[in-house]
CSV table of C-alpha atoms in Angstrom, one decimal:
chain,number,residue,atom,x,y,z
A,2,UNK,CA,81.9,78.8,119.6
A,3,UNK,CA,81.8,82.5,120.6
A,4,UNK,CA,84.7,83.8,122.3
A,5,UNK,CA,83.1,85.9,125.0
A,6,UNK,CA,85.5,88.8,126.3
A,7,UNK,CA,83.3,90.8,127.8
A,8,UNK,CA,85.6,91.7,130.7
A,9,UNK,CA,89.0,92.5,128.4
A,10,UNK,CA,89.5,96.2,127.5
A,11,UNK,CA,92.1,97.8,125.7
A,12,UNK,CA,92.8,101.8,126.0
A,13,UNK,CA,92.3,103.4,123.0
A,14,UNK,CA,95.8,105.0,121.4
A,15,UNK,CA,94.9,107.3,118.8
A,16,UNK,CA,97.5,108.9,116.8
A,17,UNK,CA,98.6,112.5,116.2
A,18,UNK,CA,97.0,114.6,113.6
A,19,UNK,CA,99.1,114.0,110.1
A,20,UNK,CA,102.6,116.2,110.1
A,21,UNK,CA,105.6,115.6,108.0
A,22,UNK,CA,107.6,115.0,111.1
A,23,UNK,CA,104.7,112.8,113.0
A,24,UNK,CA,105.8,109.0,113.8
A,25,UNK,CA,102.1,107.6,112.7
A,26,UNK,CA,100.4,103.8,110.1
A,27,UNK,CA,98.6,100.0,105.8
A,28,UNK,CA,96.8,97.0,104.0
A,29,UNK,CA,94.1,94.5,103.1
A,30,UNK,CA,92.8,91.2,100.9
A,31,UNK,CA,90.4,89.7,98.0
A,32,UNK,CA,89.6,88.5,94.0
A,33,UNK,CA,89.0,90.4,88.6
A,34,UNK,CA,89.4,94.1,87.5
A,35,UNK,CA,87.6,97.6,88.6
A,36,UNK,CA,87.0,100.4,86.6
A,37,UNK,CA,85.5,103.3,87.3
A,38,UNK,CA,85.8,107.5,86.7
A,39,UNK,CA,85.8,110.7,88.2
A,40,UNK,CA,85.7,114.3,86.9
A,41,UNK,CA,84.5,117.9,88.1
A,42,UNK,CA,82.3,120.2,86.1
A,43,UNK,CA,85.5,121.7,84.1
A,44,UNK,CA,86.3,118.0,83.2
A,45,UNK,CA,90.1,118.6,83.1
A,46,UNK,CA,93.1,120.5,84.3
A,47,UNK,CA,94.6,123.5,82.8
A,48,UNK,CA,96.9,121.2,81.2
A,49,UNK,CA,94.1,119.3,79.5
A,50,UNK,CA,96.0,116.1,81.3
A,51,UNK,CA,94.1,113.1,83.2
A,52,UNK,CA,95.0,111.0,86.4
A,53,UNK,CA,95.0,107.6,86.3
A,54,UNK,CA,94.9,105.9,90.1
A,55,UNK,CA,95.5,102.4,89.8
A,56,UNK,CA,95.2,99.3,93.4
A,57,UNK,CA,94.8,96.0,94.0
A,58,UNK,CA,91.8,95.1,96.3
A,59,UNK,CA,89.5,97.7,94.3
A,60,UNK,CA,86.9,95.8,95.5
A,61,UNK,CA,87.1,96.1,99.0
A,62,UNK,CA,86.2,99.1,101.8
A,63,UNK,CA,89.5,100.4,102.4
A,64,UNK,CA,90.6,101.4,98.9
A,65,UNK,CA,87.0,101.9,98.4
A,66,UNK,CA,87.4,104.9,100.9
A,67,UNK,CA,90.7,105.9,98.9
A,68,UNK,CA,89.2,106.3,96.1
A,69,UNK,CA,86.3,108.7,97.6
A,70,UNK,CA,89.1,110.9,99.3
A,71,UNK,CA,91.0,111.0,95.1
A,72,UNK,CA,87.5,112.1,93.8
A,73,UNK,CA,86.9,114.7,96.1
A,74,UNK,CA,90.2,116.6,95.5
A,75,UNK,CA,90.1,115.4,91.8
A,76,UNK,CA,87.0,117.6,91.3
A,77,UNK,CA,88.2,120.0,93.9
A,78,UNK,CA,91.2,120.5,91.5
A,79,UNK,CA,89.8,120.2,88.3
A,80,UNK,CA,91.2,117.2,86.9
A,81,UNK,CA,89.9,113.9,85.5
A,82,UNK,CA,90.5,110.4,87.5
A,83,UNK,CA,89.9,107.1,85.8
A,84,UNK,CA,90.5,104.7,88.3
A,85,UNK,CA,91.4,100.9,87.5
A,86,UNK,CA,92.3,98.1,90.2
A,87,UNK,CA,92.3,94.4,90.6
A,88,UNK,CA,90.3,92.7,93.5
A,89,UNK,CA,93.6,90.1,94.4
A,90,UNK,CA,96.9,91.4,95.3
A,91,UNK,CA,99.1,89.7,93.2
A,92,UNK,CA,101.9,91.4,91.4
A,93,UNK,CA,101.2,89.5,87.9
A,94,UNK,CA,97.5,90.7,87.8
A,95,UNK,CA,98.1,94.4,89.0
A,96,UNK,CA,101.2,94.9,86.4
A,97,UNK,CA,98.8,94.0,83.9
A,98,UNK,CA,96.6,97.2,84.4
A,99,UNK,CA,99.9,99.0,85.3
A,100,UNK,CA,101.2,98.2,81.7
A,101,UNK,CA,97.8,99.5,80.2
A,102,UNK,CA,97.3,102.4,82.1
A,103,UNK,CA,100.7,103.8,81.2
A,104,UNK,CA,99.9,102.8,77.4
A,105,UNK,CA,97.5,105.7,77.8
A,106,UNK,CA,100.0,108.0,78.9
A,107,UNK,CA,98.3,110.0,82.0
A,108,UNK,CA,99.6,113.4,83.2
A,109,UNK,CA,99.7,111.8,86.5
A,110,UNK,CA,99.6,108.6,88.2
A,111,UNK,CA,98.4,107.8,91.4
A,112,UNK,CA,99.8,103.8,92.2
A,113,UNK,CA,99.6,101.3,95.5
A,114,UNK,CA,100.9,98.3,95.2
A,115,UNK,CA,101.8,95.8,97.9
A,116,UNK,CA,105.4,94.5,96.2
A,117,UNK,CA,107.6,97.5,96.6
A,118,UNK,CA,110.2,96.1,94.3
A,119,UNK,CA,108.4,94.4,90.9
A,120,UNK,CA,107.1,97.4,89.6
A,121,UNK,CA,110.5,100.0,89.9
A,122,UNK,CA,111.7,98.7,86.2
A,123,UNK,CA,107.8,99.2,84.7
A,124,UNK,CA,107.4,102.5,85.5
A,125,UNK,CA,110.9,103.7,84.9
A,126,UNK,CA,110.6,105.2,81.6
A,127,UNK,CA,107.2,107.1,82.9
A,128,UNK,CA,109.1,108.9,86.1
A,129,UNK,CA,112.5,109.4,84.0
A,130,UNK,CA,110.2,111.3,81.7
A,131,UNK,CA,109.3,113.9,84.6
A,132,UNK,CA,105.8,112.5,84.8
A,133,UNK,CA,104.5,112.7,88.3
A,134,UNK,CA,104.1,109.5,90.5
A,135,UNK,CA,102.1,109.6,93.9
A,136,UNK,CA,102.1,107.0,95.6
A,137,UNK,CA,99.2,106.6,98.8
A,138,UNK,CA,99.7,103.8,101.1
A,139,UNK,CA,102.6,102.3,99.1
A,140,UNK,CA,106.4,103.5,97.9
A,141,UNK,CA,108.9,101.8,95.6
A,142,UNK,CA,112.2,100.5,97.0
A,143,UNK,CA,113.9,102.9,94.3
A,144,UNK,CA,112.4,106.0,95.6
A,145,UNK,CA,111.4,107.2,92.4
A,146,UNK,CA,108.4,108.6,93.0
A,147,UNK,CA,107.6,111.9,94.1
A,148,UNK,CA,105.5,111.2,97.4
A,149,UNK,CA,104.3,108.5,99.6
A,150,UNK,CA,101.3,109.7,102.1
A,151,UNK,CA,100.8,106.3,104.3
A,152,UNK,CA,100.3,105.6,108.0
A,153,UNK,CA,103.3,104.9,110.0
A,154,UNK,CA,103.4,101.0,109.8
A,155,UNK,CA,106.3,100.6,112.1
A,156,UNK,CA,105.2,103.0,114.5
A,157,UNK,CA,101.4,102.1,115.0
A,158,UNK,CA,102.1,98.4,115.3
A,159,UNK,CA,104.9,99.0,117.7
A,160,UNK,CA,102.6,100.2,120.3
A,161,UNK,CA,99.8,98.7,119.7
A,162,UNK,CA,101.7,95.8,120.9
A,163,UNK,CA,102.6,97.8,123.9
A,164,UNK,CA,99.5,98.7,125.0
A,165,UNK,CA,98.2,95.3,124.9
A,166,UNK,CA,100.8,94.1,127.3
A,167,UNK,CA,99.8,96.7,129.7
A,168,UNK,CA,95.9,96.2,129.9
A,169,UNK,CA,96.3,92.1,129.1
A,170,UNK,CA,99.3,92.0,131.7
A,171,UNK,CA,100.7,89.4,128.9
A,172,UNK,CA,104.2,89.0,130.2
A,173,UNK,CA,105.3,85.1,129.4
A,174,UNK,CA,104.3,82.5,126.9
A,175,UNK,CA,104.1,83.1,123.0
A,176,UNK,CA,103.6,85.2,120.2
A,177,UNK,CA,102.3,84.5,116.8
A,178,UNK,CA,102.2,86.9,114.0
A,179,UNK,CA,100.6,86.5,110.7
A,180,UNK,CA,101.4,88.3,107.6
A,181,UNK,CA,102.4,88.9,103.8
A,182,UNK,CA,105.3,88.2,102.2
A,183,UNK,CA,108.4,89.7,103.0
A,184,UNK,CA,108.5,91.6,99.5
A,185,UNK,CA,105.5,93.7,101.3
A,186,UNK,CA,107.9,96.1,102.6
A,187,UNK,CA,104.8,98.3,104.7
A,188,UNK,CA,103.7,95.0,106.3
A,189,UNK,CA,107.4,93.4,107.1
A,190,UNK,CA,107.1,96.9,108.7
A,191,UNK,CA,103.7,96.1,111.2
A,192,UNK,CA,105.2,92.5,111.8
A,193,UNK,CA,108.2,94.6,112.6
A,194,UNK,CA,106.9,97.2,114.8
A,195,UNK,CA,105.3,94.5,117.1
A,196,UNK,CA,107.8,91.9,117.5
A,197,UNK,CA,110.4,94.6,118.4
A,198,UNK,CA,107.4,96.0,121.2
A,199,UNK,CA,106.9,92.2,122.7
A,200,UNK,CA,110.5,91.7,122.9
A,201,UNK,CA,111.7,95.0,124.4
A,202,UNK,CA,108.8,94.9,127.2
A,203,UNK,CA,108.0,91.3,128.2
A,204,UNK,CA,109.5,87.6,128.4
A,205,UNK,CA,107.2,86.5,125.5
A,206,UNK,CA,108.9,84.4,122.6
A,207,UNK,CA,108.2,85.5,119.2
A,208,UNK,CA,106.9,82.3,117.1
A,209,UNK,CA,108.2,82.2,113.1
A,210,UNK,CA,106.2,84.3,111.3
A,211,UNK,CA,103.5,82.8,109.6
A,212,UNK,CA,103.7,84.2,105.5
A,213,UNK,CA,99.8,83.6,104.4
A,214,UNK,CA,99.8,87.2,102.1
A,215,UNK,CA,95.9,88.1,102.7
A,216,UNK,CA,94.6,84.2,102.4
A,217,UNK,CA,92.0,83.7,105.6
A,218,UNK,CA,91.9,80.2,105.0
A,219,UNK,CA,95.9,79.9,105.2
A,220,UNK,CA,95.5,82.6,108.6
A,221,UNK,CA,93.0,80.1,109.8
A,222,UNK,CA,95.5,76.8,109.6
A,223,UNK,CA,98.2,78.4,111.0
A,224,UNK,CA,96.7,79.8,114.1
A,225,UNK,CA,94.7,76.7,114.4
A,226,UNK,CA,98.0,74.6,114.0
A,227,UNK,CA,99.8,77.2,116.8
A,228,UNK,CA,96.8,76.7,118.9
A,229,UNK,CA,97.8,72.9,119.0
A,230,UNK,CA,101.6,72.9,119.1
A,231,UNK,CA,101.5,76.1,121.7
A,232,UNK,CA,99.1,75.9,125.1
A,233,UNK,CA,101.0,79.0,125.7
A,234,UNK,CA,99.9,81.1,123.3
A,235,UNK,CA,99.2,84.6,124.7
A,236,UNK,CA,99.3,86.8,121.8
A,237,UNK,CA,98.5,86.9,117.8
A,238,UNK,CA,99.0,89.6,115.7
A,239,UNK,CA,97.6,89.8,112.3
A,240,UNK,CA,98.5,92.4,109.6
A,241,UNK,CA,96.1,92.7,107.0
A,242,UNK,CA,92.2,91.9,106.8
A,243,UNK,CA,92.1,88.8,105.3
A,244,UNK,CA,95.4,87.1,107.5
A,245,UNK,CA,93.0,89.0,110.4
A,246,UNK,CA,89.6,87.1,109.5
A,247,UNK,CA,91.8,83.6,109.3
A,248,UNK,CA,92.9,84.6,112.6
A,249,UNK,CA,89.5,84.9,114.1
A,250,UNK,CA,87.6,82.4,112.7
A,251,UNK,CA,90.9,80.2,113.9
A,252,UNK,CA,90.7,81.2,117.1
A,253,UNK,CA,87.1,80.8,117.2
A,254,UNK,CA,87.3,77.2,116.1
A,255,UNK,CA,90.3,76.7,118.4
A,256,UNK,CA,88.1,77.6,122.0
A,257,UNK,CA,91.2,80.3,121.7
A,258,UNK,CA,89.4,82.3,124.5
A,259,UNK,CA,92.5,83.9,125.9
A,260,UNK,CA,94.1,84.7,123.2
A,261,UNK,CA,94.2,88.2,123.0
A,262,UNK,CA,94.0,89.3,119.1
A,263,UNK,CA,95.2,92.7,117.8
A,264,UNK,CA,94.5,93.0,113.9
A,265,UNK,CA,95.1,95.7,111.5
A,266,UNK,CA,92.7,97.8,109.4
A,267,UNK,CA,88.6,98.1,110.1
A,268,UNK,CA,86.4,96.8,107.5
A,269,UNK,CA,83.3,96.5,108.2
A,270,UNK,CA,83.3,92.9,108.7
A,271,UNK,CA,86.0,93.1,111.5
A,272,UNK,CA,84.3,95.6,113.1
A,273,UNK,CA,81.5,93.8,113.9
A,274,UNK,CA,83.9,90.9,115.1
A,275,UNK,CA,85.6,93.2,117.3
A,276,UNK,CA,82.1,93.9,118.7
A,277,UNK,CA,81.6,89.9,118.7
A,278,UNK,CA,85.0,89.7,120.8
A,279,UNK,CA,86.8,88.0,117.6
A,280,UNK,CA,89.3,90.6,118.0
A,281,UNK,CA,90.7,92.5,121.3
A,282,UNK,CA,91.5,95.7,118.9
A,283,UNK,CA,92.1,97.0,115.7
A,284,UNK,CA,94.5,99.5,114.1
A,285,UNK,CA,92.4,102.1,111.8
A,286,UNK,CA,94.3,103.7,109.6
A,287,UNK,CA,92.8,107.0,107.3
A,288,UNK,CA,92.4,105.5,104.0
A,289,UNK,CA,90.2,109.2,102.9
A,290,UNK,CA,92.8,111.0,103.6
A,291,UNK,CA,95.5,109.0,101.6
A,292,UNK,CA,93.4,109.9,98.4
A,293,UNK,CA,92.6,112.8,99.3
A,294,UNK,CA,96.4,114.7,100.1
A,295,UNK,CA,97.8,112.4,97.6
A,296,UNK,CA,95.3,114.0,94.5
A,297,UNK,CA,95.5,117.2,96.0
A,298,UNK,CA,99.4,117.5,95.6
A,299,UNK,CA,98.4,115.9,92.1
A,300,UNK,CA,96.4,118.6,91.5
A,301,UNK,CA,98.7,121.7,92.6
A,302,UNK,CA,101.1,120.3,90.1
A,303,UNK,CA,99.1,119.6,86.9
A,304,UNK,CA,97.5,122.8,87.8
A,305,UNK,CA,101.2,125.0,88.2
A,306,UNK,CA,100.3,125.7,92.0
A,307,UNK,CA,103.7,123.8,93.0
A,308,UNK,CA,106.7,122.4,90.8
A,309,UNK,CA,107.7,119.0,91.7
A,310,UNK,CA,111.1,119.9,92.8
A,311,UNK,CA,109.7,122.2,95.5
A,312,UNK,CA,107.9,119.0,97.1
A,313,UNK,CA,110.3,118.5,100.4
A,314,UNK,CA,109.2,115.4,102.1
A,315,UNK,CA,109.3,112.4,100.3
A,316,UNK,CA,107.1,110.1,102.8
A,317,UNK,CA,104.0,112.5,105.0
A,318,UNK,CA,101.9,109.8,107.7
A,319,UNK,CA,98.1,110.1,108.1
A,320,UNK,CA,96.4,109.7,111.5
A,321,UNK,CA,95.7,106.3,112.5
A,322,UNK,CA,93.7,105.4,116.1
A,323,UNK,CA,93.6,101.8,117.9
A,324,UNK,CA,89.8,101.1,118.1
A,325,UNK,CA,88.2,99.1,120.9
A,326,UNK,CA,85.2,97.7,122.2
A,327,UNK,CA,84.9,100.6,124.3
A,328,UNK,CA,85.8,103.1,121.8
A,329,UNK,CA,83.8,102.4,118.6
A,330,UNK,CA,80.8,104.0,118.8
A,331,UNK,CA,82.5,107.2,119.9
A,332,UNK,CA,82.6,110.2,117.0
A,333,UNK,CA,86.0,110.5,116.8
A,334,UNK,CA,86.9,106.7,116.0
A,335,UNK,CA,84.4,107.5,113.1
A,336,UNK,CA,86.6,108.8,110.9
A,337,UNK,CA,89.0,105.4,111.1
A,338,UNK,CA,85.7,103.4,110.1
A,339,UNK,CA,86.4,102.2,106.8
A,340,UNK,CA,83.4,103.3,104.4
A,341,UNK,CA,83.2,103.3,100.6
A,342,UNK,CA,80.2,105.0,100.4
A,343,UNK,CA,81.6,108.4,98.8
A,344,UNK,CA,78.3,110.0,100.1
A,345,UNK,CA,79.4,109.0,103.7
A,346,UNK,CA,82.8,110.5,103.8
């Protein structure tokens, strides 16, 4: 059953441009291993040293588009990338290529993961070395690393939820968010920002979190199951891509119509849902950009442009927009489009 919501808009809420002081926003879902390579014309730094970039979800558009953004300033720079990646998110399968990748010893690594705590002791012995960790979209609870470069998670969520309470005039009834694990410290963040938005600006109740990591078949059961138990469901929020297409295809099934849906991220896929009135908005982060700053300060250190102890702030936030119905198709949302086609970027 479609879910026609022709007559909903949300205003768009677009973020600042990307400052170390700018209050700005992460994420996504899958299933095997990536590898691939990148080098410029001079095939290495001055150093003679290689970068190794290593995600989960290397299949998908939005590290797709993180990966074009570490090419372009790995060959800007000079340096060699060999990228690796595993399609799922789980911490077992990602510290597998983590483990190999630091068996080759790379001048620099370049490292997301969605656990901020399992992989402090692994790398330990390569930052206590003086070896250079950059970390885009991601940060370790130990804080050993040299620089995070992700969108404000907190922040963006925070009012997102807002602004949906304004043009939905959602005051009473219930709230539903679906998320990852609580050891996903950026997405405890989102889940965060919003409840704390709902509950400082309406009457709405906040419903238990539902924990389905990026599993669209668990987002599906829980909404559906919320659906049923709550005729006064008003509001879901869904964190990540897959928890997002659960929640759609739930709601969908459901005859949810007046459920007003706010996910996070912009695959292609939920774009075109978002179009289809499956979702009410979406929160596009800069996934391009993430490479890109995060191999550039790679770069200006393998290459002796900057030392590592001159590097100030520890965390810098990309741009991030809310994209609409309304707003989609103009140029500027463009750019928070998720694309892995290098050539597109």
């Amino acid at each position: 059953m479609s879910r026609a919501r022709s007559r909903r808009r949300l205003a768009a809420i677009a973020s600042c441009t990307a400052l170390t002081t700018a209050v700005l926003l992460s994420g996504c879902s899958s299933s095997g291993t990536a590898d691939s390579s990148s080098s410029s014309s001079s095939a290495s730094s001055s150093r003679g040293s290689f970068v190794s970039m290593v995600t989960p979800e290397s299949t998908g558009e939005y590290y797709g588009a993180m990966y074009c953004g570490a090419k372009a300033a790995a060959a800007k720079a000079g340096i060699k990338l060999k990228i690796q990646g595993t399609p799922e998110t789980t911490v077992d399968a990602e510290m597998q290529v983590v483990q190999s990748v630091l068996a080759t010893n790379p001048g620099g690594l370049l490292l997301t993961v969605w656990d901020n705590e399992a992989f402090n002791q692994t790398l330990a012995s390569y930052t206590d070395a003086g070896k250079p960790l950059i970390m885009p979209d991601s940060f370790l609870s130990n804080d050993k690393f040299l620089q995070s470069v992700r969108t404000d998670s907190y922040q963006s969520s925070y009012d997102a939820a807002v602004q949906a309470l304004k043009d939905f005039h959602i005051d009473s009834g219930k709230v539903l968010i679906v998320t990852d694990s609580p050891g996903n410290a950026l997405q405890s963040d989102r889940a965060k920002g919003f409840k704390d938005a709902v509950e400082k600006n309406s009457h709405l109740k906040v419903l238990k979190y539902q924990y389905v990591g990026g599993d669209a078949a668990k987002a599906a059961q829980a909404v559906t199951a919320a659906t049923s138990a709550n005729s006064d469901l008003k509001l879901v929020f869904s964190t990540n891509i897959g928890a997002g297409t659960g929640v759609a295809g739930g709601l969908t099934s459901a005859g949810a119509q007046d459920v007003v849906h706010v996910g996070y991220d912009t695959s292609k896929a939920q774009v075109e849902a978002l179009r289809s009135g499956a979702y009410d908005a979406l929160i596009g982060q800069s996934p391009y950009q993430m490479g890109y700053q995060s191999m550039e300060l790679m770069g200006q250190i393998l290459n002796g442009e900057k030392k590592a102890d001159s590097v100030g702030e520890k965390t810098v936030h990309t741009p991030w927009k809310l994209i609409t119905a309304d707003n989609v198709k103009d140029a500027d949302s463009a750019k928070f489009l998720y694309n892995a086609d290098c050539s597109a970027n």
